[in-house]
Amino acid sequence: DQQVKQNSPSLSVQEGRISILNCDYTNSMFDYFLWYKKYPAEGPTFLISISSIKDKNEDGRFTVFLNKSAKHLSLHIVPSQPGDSAVYFCAASASNTGKLIFGQGTTLQVKP
Amino acid sequence: NAGVMQNPRHLVRRRGQEARLRCSPVKGHSHVYWYRQLPEEGLKFMVYLQKENIIDESGMPKERFSAEFPKEGPSILRIQQVVRGDSAAYFCASSPPWGGGGYTFGSGTRLTVV
């Protein structure tokens, strides 16, 4: 039962353009959502998060949007840079469980 | 070092041997989580521990796998009688008592069963 889904395994964008990574979830108990970035042979690093009481959170070039009615969130990176090339994982949690459930990941390639 | 420390980084075991993976959380973090990443797949939750307690082990295989987080020392993920299908990257993460903010992950242990 895949409660968090990232349906695009990969995405390629040109440097300077916007990258949009998408994530869908099925569990209506999820109330906290996060994005992680992962380079090969390293652990995931926290990027940005959003609580279910908000619909947008912005941190520099990174913005996360949450659409609760559609059970959908997205990560926007603008402008994209070659150093952003990595695997991006969406994750969700319900406050009464404490554990994060991850999506399958999307590999982003930013071309110079 | 303020991060999550996992060791060893790489571990090779023959089929039937035991694998022990260690995780030292961020200082002050009382919660530890173990995840497994199989080749070409995402991160799968295995177990959530607090000091001396297993909170949620719903992702742990029923046999051969166990985890502990003792009062003193690192958290240990133990795999007995390893098989080729156990080959994966095992990531540990830690957090303070849940209040949002996400986990801090270690760099992982890459287990290869030959």
Tab-separated table of C-alpha atoms in Angstrom:
chain	number	residue	atom	x	y	z
A	1	ASP	CA	0.000	0.000	0.000
A	2	GLN	CA	1.874	3.037	-1.296
A	3	GLN	CA	0.495	5.894	0.803
A	4	VAL	CA	2.867	8.447	-0.695
A	5	LYS	CA	3.426	8.402	-4.431
A	6	GLN	CA	5.806	10.202	-6.707
A	7	ASN	CA	4.645	9.183	-10.150
A	8	SER	CA	7.494	10.746	-12.112
A	9	PRO	CA	10.691	8.722	-11.692
A	10	SER	CA	12.752	11.409	-13.395
A	11	LEU	CA	12.696	15.028	-14.523
A	12	SER	CA	15.123	16.972	-16.666
A	13	VAL	CA	15.179	20.777	-16.816
A	14	GLN	CA	17.462	23.468	-18.154
A	15	GLU	CA	19.534	25.556	-15.766
A	16	GLY	CA	17.695	28.719	-14.786
A	17	ARG	CA	14.233	27.277	-15.452
A	18	ILE	CA	11.694	26.085	-12.910
A	19	SER	CA	11.672	22.493	-11.634
A	20	ILE	CA	8.335	21.168	-10.392
A	21	LEU	CA	8.280	17.899	-8.513
A	22	ASN	CA	4.952	16.348	-7.618
A	23	CYS	CA	3.714	14.084	-4.864
A	24	ASP	CA	0.334	12.538	-4.058
A	25	TYR	CA	-0.823	10.914	-0.848
A	26	THR	CA	-3.775	8.813	0.161
A	27	ASN	CA	-3.868	8.926	3.964
A	28	SER	CA	-6.060	11.807	5.164
A	29	MET	CA	-4.447	11.538	8.618
A	30	PHE	CA	-1.173	12.947	7.286
A	31	ASP	CA	-0.697	16.452	8.662
A	32	TYR	CA	2.951	17.190	8.031
A	33	PHE	CA	4.828	16.961	4.751
A	34	LEU	CA	8.498	17.198	3.937
A	35	TRP	CA	10.879	17.113	1.002
A	36	TYR	CA	14.292	15.525	1.202
A	37	LYS	CA	17.162	15.650	-1.237
A	38	LYS	CA	19.548	12.759	-1.693
A	39	TYR	CA	22.884	12.498	-3.466
A	40	PRO	CA	24.350	9.087	-4.370
A	41	ALA	CA	26.068	7.302	-1.481
A	42	GLU	CA	24.761	9.857	1.027
A	43	GLY	CA	21.821	10.000	3.383
A	44	PRO	CA	18.775	12.144	2.624
A	45	THR	CA	18.995	15.757	3.760
A	46	PHE	CA	16.000	17.790	4.833
A	47	LEU	CA	14.988	20.492	2.389
A	48	ILE	CA	11.657	22.050	3.300
A	49	SER	CA	8.436	21.143	5.083
A	50	ILE	CA	4.834	22.243	5.362
A	51	SER	CA	2.132	21.735	7.936
A	52	SER	CA	-1.392	20.864	6.863
A	53	ILE	CA	-2.641	24.191	8.243
A	54	LYS	CA	-0.756	25.981	5.476
A	55	ASP	CA	-0.930	25.783	1.714
A	56	LYS	CA	2.456	27.268	0.897
A	57	ASN	CA	5.884	27.496	2.431
A	58	GLU	CA	8.843	29.232	0.862
A	59	ASP	CA	12.548	29.064	1.615
A	60	GLY	CA	14.821	30.817	-0.849
A	61	ARG	CA	14.609	29.091	-4.219
A	62	PHE	CA	12.397	26.333	-2.819
A	63	THR	CA	8.629	26.530	-2.394
A	64	VAL	CA	6.300	23.758	-1.338
A	65	PHE	CA	2.593	23.910	-2.162
A	66	LEU	CA	-0.038	21.783	-0.465
A	67	ASN	CA	-3.495	21.089	-1.875
A	68	LYS	CA	-5.291	19.163	0.857
A	69	SER	CA	-8.491	18.603	-1.077
A	70	ALA	CA	-6.539	16.949	-3.878
A	71	LYS	CA	-4.092	15.274	-1.481
A	72	HIS	CA	-1.301	16.683	-3.563
A	73	LEU	CA	1.865	18.584	-2.878
A	74	SER	CA	4.550	19.958	-5.095
A	75	LEU	CA	8.053	21.335	-4.768
A	76	HIS	CA	9.071	24.235	-6.963
A	77	ILE	CA	12.728	25.092	-7.462
A	78	VAL	CA	13.419	28.357	-9.218
A	79	PRO	CA	15.824	29.069	-10.697
A	80	SER	CA	17.147	25.530	-11.025
A	81	GLN	CA	20.891	25.023	-10.740
A	82	PRO	CA	23.106	22.089	-11.786
A	83	GLY	CA	23.883	21.464	-8.113
A	84	ASP	CA	20.186	20.705	-7.581
A	85	SER	CA	20.619	17.488	-9.559
A	86	ALA	CA	19.733	14.738	-7.071
A	87	VAL	CA	16.936	12.407	-6.033
A	88	TYR	CA	14.069	14.188	-4.301
A	89	PHE	CA	11.867	12.332	-1.855
A	90	CYS	CA	8.490	13.472	-0.650
A	91	ALA	CA	7.543	12.315	2.860
A	92	ALA	CA	4.482	12.563	5.068
A	93	SER	CA	3.596	11.890	8.657
A	94	ALA	CA	0.618	11.832	10.970
A	95	SER	CA	1.309	13.592	14.262
A	96	ASN	CA	0.052	10.676	16.293
A	97	THR	CA	2.514	8.187	14.763
A	98	GLY	CA	5.855	9.973	14.593
A	99	LYS	CA	7.122	8.066	11.567
A	100	LEU	CA	7.682	9.389	8.071
A	101	ILE	CA	6.365	7.591	5.006
A	102	PHE	CA	8.386	8.257	1.873
A	103	GLY	CA	7.557	8.297	-1.790
A	104	GLN	CA	9.640	6.454	-4.350
A	105	GLY	CA	11.688	9.497	-5.280
A	106	THR	CA	12.140	11.610	-8.405
A	107	THR	CA	15.551	11.998	-9.997
A	108	LEU	CA	16.060	15.603	-11.062
A	109	GLN	CA	18.691	16.465	-13.633
A	110	VAL	CA	19.452	20.132	-14.217
A	111	LYS	CA	21.360	20.646	-17.435
A	112	PRO	CA	23.812	23.553	-17.754
B	1	ASN	CA	30.200	15.857	15.003
B	2	ALA	CA	26.580	16.884	15.384
B	3	GLY	CA	25.169	14.455	12.832
B	4	VAL	CA	23.868	10.894	12.882
B	5	MET	CA	26.759	8.459	12.743
B	6	GLN	CA	26.312	5.092	11.114
B	7	ASN	CA	28.891	2.363	10.939
B	8	PRO	CA	30.144	0.569	9.144
B	9	ARG	CA	29.607	2.441	5.871
B	10	HIS	CA	29.990	-0.774	3.911
B	11	LEU	CA	29.430	-4.296	5.153
B	12	VAL	CA	29.907	-7.528	3.227
B	13	ARG	CA	28.477	-10.732	4.618
B	14	ARG	CA	28.190	-14.256	3.297
B	15	ARG	CA	24.785	-15.883	3.201
B	16	GLY	CA	23.886	-17.218	6.618
B	17	GLN	CA	26.066	-14.806	8.587
B	18	GLU	CA	24.847	-12.098	10.916
B	19	ALA	CA	24.943	-8.393	10.138
B	20	ARG	CA	25.042	-5.720	12.847
B	21	LEU	CA	24.455	-2.116	11.846
B	22	ARG	CA	25.092	0.668	14.338
B	23	CYS	CA	23.594	4.116	14.621
B	24	SER	CA	24.535	6.902	17.019
B	25	PRO	CA	21.844	9.618	16.954
B	26	VAL	CA	22.342	13.347	17.118
B	27	LYS	CA	23.224	14.314	20.675
B	28	GLY	CA	20.014	15.028	22.542
B	29	HIS	CA	17.795	13.127	20.103
B	30	SER	CA	15.809	10.438	21.833
B	31	HIS	CA	14.069	8.910	18.803
B	32	VAL	CA	15.680	6.656	16.228
B	33	TYR	CA	14.243	5.324	12.980
B	34	TRP	CA	15.599	2.729	10.585
B	35	TYR	CA	14.819	2.730	6.867
B	36	ARG	CA	15.850	0.399	4.067
B	37	GLN	CA	16.410	1.352	0.458
B	38	LEU	CA	16.480	-1.534	-1.979
B	39	PRO	CA	18.096	-0.933	-5.378
B	40	GLU	CA	15.967	1.335	-7.578
B	41	GLU	CA	13.378	1.797	-4.821
B	42	GLY	CA	12.438	4.433	-2.258
B	43	LEU	CA	12.974	4.486	1.483
B	44	LYS	CA	10.920	1.923	3.343
B	45	PHE	CA	10.173	2.396	7.029
B	46	MET	CA	11.357	-0.468	9.216
B	47	VAL	CA	11.250	0.480	12.885
B	48	TYR	CA	10.884	3.421	15.270
B	49	LEU	CA	12.573	3.285	18.659
B	50	GLN	CA	12.957	5.404	21.738
B	51	LYS	CA	15.458	4.646	24.472
B	52	GLU	CA	14.810	1.057	25.621
B	53	ASN	CA	11.467	0.941	23.784
B	54	ILE	CA	10.267	-0.177	20.387
B	55	ILE	CA	7.478	2.211	19.407
B	56	ASP	CA	6.570	0.897	15.958
B	57	GLU	CA	8.095	-2.110	14.208
B	58	SER	CA	5.413	-2.495	11.567
B	59	GLY	CA	7.985	-2.347	8.757
B	60	MET	CA	10.304	-5.004	10.122
B	61	PRO	CA	10.324	-8.426	8.460
B	62	LYS	CA	8.841	-10.941	10.876
B	63	GLU	CA	11.910	-13.141	11.002
B	64	ARG	CA	15.669	-12.595	11.279
B	65	PHE	CA	15.458	-8.830	11.863
B	66	SER	CA	15.623	-7.109	15.243
B	67	ALA	CA	16.423	-3.654	16.537
B	68	GLU	CA	17.287	-2.104	19.851
B	69	PHE	CA	18.114	1.299	21.285
B	70	PRO	CA	19.606	0.730	24.729
B	71	LYS	CA	19.818	3.241	27.521
B	72	GLU	CA	23.514	3.641	26.793
B	73	GLY	CA	25.184	3.253	23.434
B	74	PRO	CA	24.079	3.237	19.816
B	75	SER	CA	20.996	1.769	18.245
B	76	ILE	CA	21.632	-1.617	16.636
B	77	LEU	CA	19.842	-3.183	13.678
B	78	ARG	CA	20.586	-6.881	13.628
B	79	ILE	CA	19.972	-9.201	10.716
B	80	GLN	CA	20.478	-12.898	11.373
B	81	GLN	CA	21.188	-15.496	8.691
B	82	VAL	CA	21.424	-12.932	5.929
B	83	VAL	CA	20.202	-13.751	2.431
B	84	ARG	CA	20.965	-12.051	-0.907
B	85	GLY	CA	17.660	-10.176	-0.760
B	86	ASP	CA	18.864	-8.335	2.352
B	87	SER	CA	21.419	-6.472	0.224
B	88	ALA	CA	20.397	-2.829	0.476
B	89	ALA	CA	21.284	0.536	1.929
B	90	TYR	CA	20.109	0.866	5.521
B	91	PHE	CA	19.589	4.394	6.790
B	92	CYS	CA	19.180	5.503	10.348
B	93	ALA	CA	17.601	8.801	11.319
B	94	SER	CA	17.065	10.549	14.621
B	95	SER	CA	14.802	13.261	15.924
B	96	PRO	CA	13.878	14.984	19.138
B	97	PRO	CA	10.438	14.161	20.567
B	98	TRP	CA	8.112	14.758	17.654
B	99	GLY	CA	7.146	18.349	17.132
B	100	GLY	CA	7.861	18.719	13.467
B	101	GLY	CA	11.144	19.636	11.828
B	102	GLY	CA	11.963	16.376	10.187
B	103	TYR	CA	14.610	13.816	10.829
B	104	THR	CA	18.378	13.957	10.540
B	105	PHE	CA	19.659	11.027	8.509
B	106	GLY	CA	22.965	9.257	8.648
B	107	SER	CA	24.959	8.392	5.541
B	108	GLY	CA	23.770	4.809	5.606
B	109	THR	CA	25.282	1.338	5.729
B	110	ARG	CA	25.476	-0.496	2.450
B	111	LEU	CA	25.044	-4.182	3.099
B	112	THR	CA	26.117	-6.634	0.427
B	113	VAL	CA	25.359	-10.310	0.868
B	114	VAL	CA	27.517	-12.600	-1.242
